[in-house]
mmCIF file of C-alpha atoms in Angstrom:
data_model
loop_
_atom_site.group_PDB
_atom_site.id
_atom_site.type_symbol
_atom_site.label_atom_id
_atom_site.label_comp_id
_atom_site.label_asym_id
_atom_site.label_seq_id
_atom_site.Cartn_x
_atom_site.Cartn_y
_atom_site.Cartn_z
ATOM 1 C CA ALA A 1467 5.008 169.279 21.984
ATOM 2 C CA ASN A 1468 7.367 172.147 24.084
ATOM 3 C CA ARG A 1469 8.887 170.013 26.958
ATOM 4 C CA ALA A 1470 11.108 171.244 29.434
ATOM 5 C CA VAL A 1471 14.500 169.934 30.637
ATOM 6 C CA LEU A 1472 15.864 169.683 33.926
ATOM 7 C CA GLN A 1473 20.017 169.558 34.390
ATOM 8 C CA GLY A 1474 21.593 169.151 37.430
ATOM 9 C CA ALA A 1475 24.243 172.101 38.448
ATOM 10 C CA ILE A 1476 27.348 172.343 36.668
ATOM 11 C CA LEU A 1477 29.951 171.717 38.060
ATOM 12 C CA PRO A 1478 32.720 171.717 37.347
ATOM 13 C CA GLU A 1479 35.360 171.534 40.129
ATOM 14 C CA LEU A 1480 34.435 167.553 40.453
ATOM 15 C CA LEU A 1481 36.464 167.172 38.091
ATOM 16 C CA ARG A 1482 39.182 167.015 38.991
ATOM 17 C CA ASP A 1483 43.496 165.824 38.002
ATOM 18 C CA GLU A 1484 43.463 162.865 40.370
ATOM 19 C CA ILE A 1485 43.403 159.429 41.059
ATOM 20 C CA LEU A 1486 41.858 157.478 43.354
ATOM 21 C CA SER A 1487 45.086 156.475 46.177
ATOM 22 C CA ASP A 1488 45.004 160.756 45.925
ATOM 23 C CA LEU A 1489 42.552 160.203 47.251
ATOM 24 C CA PHE A 1490 42.695 157.933 50.364
ATOM 25 C CA ALA A 1491 46.552 159.641 51.207
ATOM 26 C CA ALA A 1492 44.410 162.414 51.668
ATOM 27 C CA THR A 1493 41.698 161.585 54.122
ATOM 28 C CA VAL A 1494 45.265 160.022 55.981
ATOM 29 C CA ALA A 1495 46.993 162.807 56.048
ATOM 30 C CA ALA A 1496 43.620 164.239 57.694
ATOM 31 C CA HIS A 1497 42.161 162.294 60.203
ATOM 32 C CA PRO A 1498 45.669 158.920 60.823
ATOM 33 C CA GLY A 1499 43.976 158.107 63.791
ATOM 34 C CA LYS A 1500 40.743 158.495 62.724
ATOM 35 C CA LYS A 1501 38.997 155.118 63.086
ATOM 36 C CA ALA A 1502 38.294 153.712 59.438
ATOM 37 C CA MET A 1503 37.237 150.013 59.554
ATOM 38 C CA VAL A 1504 35.149 148.337 61.589
ATOM 39 C CA GLY A 1505 34.769 144.500 61.194
ATOM 40 C CA PRO A 1506 34.142 141.122 63.333
ATOM 41 C CA GLY A 1507 37.778 141.592 65.552
ATOM 42 C CA ARG A 1508 39.800 144.720 62.789
ATOM 43 C CA HIS A 1509 39.480 148.340 64.401
ATOM 44 C CA LEU A 1510 41.884 150.053 61.859
ATOM 45 C CA THR A 1511 42.515 154.014 62.518
ATOM 46 C CA TYR A 1512 43.181 155.602 58.908
ATOM 47 C CA ALA A 1513 47.376 155.377 59.303
ATOM 48 C CA GLU A 1514 47.279 151.576 60.039
ATOM 49 C CA LEU A 1515 44.656 151.417 57.338
ATOM 50 C CA ASP A 1516 47.873 152.560 55.335
ATOM 51 C CA ARG A 1517 50.330 151.043 56.545
ATOM 52 C CA GLU A 1518 48.692 147.716 55.883
ATOM 53 C CA ALA A 1519 47.642 148.407 52.016
ATOM 54 C CA ILE A 1520 51.490 149.431 52.176
ATOM 55 C CA VAL A 1521 52.947 146.490 52.316
ATOM 56 C CA ILE A 1522 50.519 144.589 50.413
ATOM 57 C CA ALA A 1523 50.969 147.695 47.505
ATOM 58 C CA ARG A 1524 54.940 147.283 48.028
ATOM 59 C CA GLY A 1525 54.569 143.458 47.200
ATOM 60 C CA LEU A 1526 53.114 144.211 44.784
ATOM 61 C CA ILE A 1527 54.896 145.724 43.168
ATOM 62 C CA LYS A 1528 58.244 143.557 44.461
ATOM 63 C CA ARG A 1529 55.771 141.523 41.738
ATOM 64 C CA GLY A 1530 55.839 143.711 38.234
ATOM 65 C CA VAL A 1531 51.460 144.859 38.856
ATOM 66 C CA ARG A 1532 52.407 148.487 37.509
ATOM 67 C CA PRO A 1533 49.396 150.984 36.264
ATOM 68 C CA GLY A 1534 47.851 149.823 33.589
ATOM 69 C CA ASP A 1535 48.053 146.035 34.395
ATOM 70 C CA VAL A 1536 44.766 144.149 36.218
ATOM 71 C CA VAL A 1537 44.823 142.567 39.666
ATOM 72 C CA GLY A 1538 42.642 139.993 40.992
ATOM 73 C CA LEU A 1539 40.584 140.222 44.016
ATOM 74 C CA TRP A 1540 38.934 136.673 45.298
ATOM 75 C CA MET A 1541 38.386 137.347 49.025
ATOM 76 C CA PRO A 1542 36.137 136.265 52.291
ATOM 77 C CA ARG A 1543 34.091 139.189 53.050
ATOM 78 C CA GLY A 1544 35.928 141.505 55.538
ATOM 79 C CA VAL A 1545 38.704 144.207 56.644
ATOM 80 C CA ASP A 1546 41.420 141.603 55.176
ATOM 81 C CA LEU A 1547 39.773 142.398 51.427
ATOM 82 C CA LEU A 1548 39.191 146.656 51.438
ATOM 83 C CA VAL A 1549 42.646 146.726 52.844
ATOM 84 C CA ALA A 1550 43.709 144.635 49.751
ATOM 85 C CA GLN A 1551 41.858 146.365 47.348
ATOM 86 C CA ILE A 1552 43.198 149.995 48.524
ATOM 87 C CA GLY A 1553 46.774 148.109 48.207
ATOM 88 C CA VAL A 1554 46.442 146.881 44.677
ATOM 89 C CA ALA A 1555 45.163 150.868 44.352
ATOM 90 C CA LYS A 1556 48.638 152.696 45.797
ATOM 91 C CA THR A 1557 50.232 150.554 43.150
ATOM 92 C CA GLY A 1558 48.128 151.843 41.011
ATOM 93 C CA ALA A 1559 47.415 148.840 38.852
ATOM 94 C CA ALA A 1560 42.818 148.262 38.532
ATOM 95 C CA TRP A 1561 41.461 145.382 40.953
ATOM 96 C CA LEU A 1562 39.375 142.785 38.940
ATOM 97 C CA PRO A 1563 36.764 141.582 42.040
ATOM 98 C CA PHE A 1564 35.446 138.369 42.407
ATOM 99 C CA ASP A 1565 31.605 137.506 44.968
ATOM 100 C CA ALA A 1566 33.482 135.134 47.561
ATOM 101 C CA ASP A 1567 30.910 132.524 45.916
ATOM 102 C CA ALA A 1568 32.042 133.396 42.425
ATOM 103 C CA PRO A 1569 32.352 130.193 40.533
ATOM 104 C CA VAL A 1570 36.523 129.039 40.223
ATOM 105 C CA GLU A 1571 35.716 128.873 36.096
ATOM 106 C CA ARG A 1572 34.317 132.215 35.791
ATOM 107 C CA ILE A 1573 36.901 133.777 37.566
ATOM 108 C CA ALA A 1574 39.427 132.356 35.159
ATOM 109 C CA ILE A 1575 37.257 132.893 32.591
ATOM 110 C CA CYS A 1576 37.057 136.822 33.638
ATOM 111 C CA LEU A 1577 41.055 136.726 34.771
ATOM 112 C CA GLN A 1578 42.137 135.096 31.613
ATOM 113 C CA ASP A 1579 40.291 137.827 29.903
ATOM 114 C CA ALA A 1580 41.775 140.414 31.152
ATOM 115 C CA GLU A 1581 45.047 139.359 30.719
ATOM 116 C CA ALA A 1582 45.065 140.023 35.016
ATOM 117 C CA LYS A 1583 48.498 139.590 36.159
ATOM 118 C CA GLY A 1584 47.846 137.890 39.402
ATOM 119 C CA LEU A 1585 44.905 137.519 41.455
ATOM 120 C CA VAL A 1586 44.399 138.481 45.484
ATOM 121 C CA THR A 1587 43.096 135.758 47.114
ATOM 122 C CA SER A 1588 42.662 133.764 50.370
ATOM 123 C CA ALA A 1589 44.340 131.058 51.647
ATOM 124 C CA ALA A 1590 41.171 129.075 52.041
ATOM 125 C CA PHE A 1591 39.823 130.439 48.411
ATOM 126 C CA ALA A 1592 43.032 129.779 46.851
ATOM 127 C CA ALA A 1593 43.083 125.673 47.426
ATOM 128 C CA LYS A 1594 39.250 125.538 45.807
ATOM 129 C CA THR A 1595 41.430 126.780 42.737
ATOM 130 C CA ASN A 1596 43.410 123.228 41.963
ATOM 131 C CA GLY A 1597 46.146 125.078 39.695
ATOM 132 C CA SER A 1598 43.593 126.468 37.462
ATOM 133 C CA MET A 1599 44.160 129.972 37.049
ATOM 134 C CA PRO A 1600 46.042 131.932 34.347
ATOM 135 C CA CYS A 1601 47.636 133.687 36.889
ATOM 136 C CA PRO A 1602 50.179 133.485 40.137
ATOM 137 C CA LEU A 1603 48.012 133.211 43.145
ATOM 138 C CA LEU A 1604 48.983 136.178 45.840
ATOM 139 C CA ILE A 1605 48.142 135.533 49.627
ATOM 140 C CA PRO A 1606 48.570 138.538 51.655
ATOM 141 C CA ALA A 1607 50.344 137.571 53.775
ATOM 142 C CA ASP A 1608 53.011 135.299 52.102
ATOM 143 C CA ILE A 1609 53.794 138.867 49.644
ATOM 144 C CA VAL A 1610 53.416 140.865 52.408
ATOM 145 C CA ASP A 1611 56.684 143.605 51.785
ATOM 146 C CA ASN A 1612 57.703 145.116 54.989
ATOM 147 C CA ASP A 1613 60.992 146.805 53.109
ATOM 148 C CA GLU A 1614 59.822 151.082 54.381
ATOM 149 C CA THR A 1615 62.506 152.350 51.721
ATOM 150 C CA PRO A 1616 60.689 151.788 48.540
ATOM 151 C CA VAL A 1617 58.597 154.385 48.431
ATOM 152 C CA VAL A 1618 54.982 153.519 46.931
ATOM 153 C CA ASP A 1619 53.624 156.205 44.720
ATOM 154 C CA ALA A 1620 51.253 155.392 42.118
ATOM 155 C CA ARG A 1621 51.597 158.703 40.413
ATOM 156 C CA ALA A 1622 55.132 158.401 40.509
ATOM 157 C CA LEU A 1623 55.414 154.902 39.118
ATOM 158 C CA GLY A 1624 53.051 156.475 36.002
ATOM 159 C CA ALA A 1625 49.659 156.431 37.679
ATOM 160 C CA THR A 1626 46.601 158.649 35.404
ATOM 161 C CA PRO A 1627 44.034 159.222 35.649
ATOM 162 C CA ASP A 1628 42.897 157.756 32.685
ATOM 163 C CA HIS A 1629 44.686 154.265 33.960
ATOM 164 C CA PRO A 1630 41.957 151.585 35.286
ATOM 165 C CA ALA A 1631 41.620 151.399 38.792
ATOM 166 C CA TYR A 1632 38.391 148.491 38.617
ATOM 167 C CA LEU A 1633 36.594 146.292 36.495
ATOM 168 C CA ILE A 1634 34.041 144.650 36.173
ATOM 169 C CA TYR A 1635 32.334 141.733 34.606
ATOM 170 C CA THR A 1636 29.052 141.191 33.158
ATOM 171 C CA SER A 1637 27.379 138.311 34.310
ATOM 172 C CA GLY A 1638 27.943 136.841 31.040
ATOM 173 C CA SER A 1639 24.266 134.974 31.287
ATOM 174 C CA THR A 1640 24.329 135.210 27.158
ATOM 175 C CA GLY A 1641 27.356 134.484 26.746
ATOM 176 C CA THR A 1642 31.113 135.711 27.116
ATOM 177 C CA PRO A 1643 30.777 137.556 30.589
ATOM 178 C CA LYS A 1644 32.547 141.023 29.143
ATOM 179 C CA GLY A 1645 34.195 143.435 31.300
ATOM 180 C CA ILE A 1646 33.604 146.990 31.980
ATOM 181 C CA VAL A 1647 36.111 149.189 32.803
ATOM 182 C CA ILE A 1648 36.019 152.132 35.368
ATOM 183 C CA THR A 1649 39.384 155.020 34.775
ATOM 184 C CA ASN A 1650 40.385 156.687 38.054
ATOM 185 C CA ARG A 1651 38.488 160.245 36.065
ATOM 186 C CA ASN A 1652 35.397 157.996 36.264
ATOM 187 C CA ILE A 1653 35.393 156.762 40.385
ATOM 188 C CA CYS A 1654 36.960 160.289 41.496
ATOM 189 C CA HIS A 1655 34.165 162.121 39.412
ATOM 190 C CA PHE A 1656 31.600 159.741 40.762
ATOM 191 C CA LEU A 1657 32.653 160.113 44.281
ATOM 192 C CA ARG A 1658 33.143 163.760 44.595
ATOM 193 C CA ALA A 1659 29.073 164.119 42.552
ATOM 194 C CA ALA A 1660 27.509 161.147 44.633
ATOM 195 C CA ASN A 1661 28.929 163.052 48.005
ATOM 196 C CA GLN A 1662 27.730 166.230 46.514
ATOM 197 C CA ILE A 1663 24.110 164.711 46.787
ATOM 198 C CA TYR A 1664 24.418 162.777 50.110
ATOM 199 C CA GLN A 1665 26.346 165.415 51.990
ATOM 200 C CA LEU A 1666 28.278 163.196 53.897
ATOM 201 C CA ARG A 1667 30.468 163.434 56.393
ATOM 202 C CA SER A 1668 33.850 162.426 58.212
ATOM 203 C CA SER A 1669 31.473 161.987 62.019
ATOM 204 C CA ASP A 1670 29.277 159.458 59.895
ATOM 205 C CA ILE A 1671 29.574 155.912 59.756
ATOM 206 C CA VAL A 1672 28.859 153.546 56.627
ATOM 207 C CA PHE A 1673 27.606 150.212 56.130
ATOM 208 C CA GLN A 1674 29.580 148.121 54.146
ATOM 209 C CA GLY A 1675 26.093 145.037 52.383
ATOM 210 C CA ALA A 1676 27.147 144.961 48.752
ATOM 211 C CA SER A 1677 28.855 142.585 47.041
ATOM 212 C CA VAL A 1678 32.508 144.019 46.521
ATOM 213 C CA ALA A 1679 32.424 142.937 42.492
ATOM 214 C CA PHE A 1680 28.145 145.170 42.501
ATOM 215 C CA ASP A 1681 29.528 148.625 41.008
#
């Protein structure tokens, strides 16, 4: 019953001392004028995307968000959602994403369980909550901080590869939803390993079709 054991190449260089905001910053520095996101009525270069995410990150930091914290993310699909996601990553905190059509009750349960510092959401979605959330509602247009003096640096705030990058909650079909923590080390390793397989290039275009809450 001898069976050959199939194993992929051992590539220790794919596991590095890095966090998500490091990867994004490197891309912005390398391709500031390259198109980063295209959506209905929105075309952002990497430099423009970076600036929009920074003002959200400053607003979150001003409200006490730091590495190790959790911030909920519940917005309609689109560029604004992804900008907010990067804004959270820039603070070193973890985002907790929800489907656009997620029940308000489920969102509240998960936010409570994760001890979230706030819920980044749209004005339209905020109106659906009727004050039922266990944490402050943070609408990007209301929290943006355009003061260019504060530098946004997750590392300087204490972020490490072992800090959570995001949380994904189970469906809860067999009981209370349970949160799965993905660290910065996990996701950065995955991105480098996946790119080794998919061989994505800077000239490629990737369709963002999956739910932000799907891992």
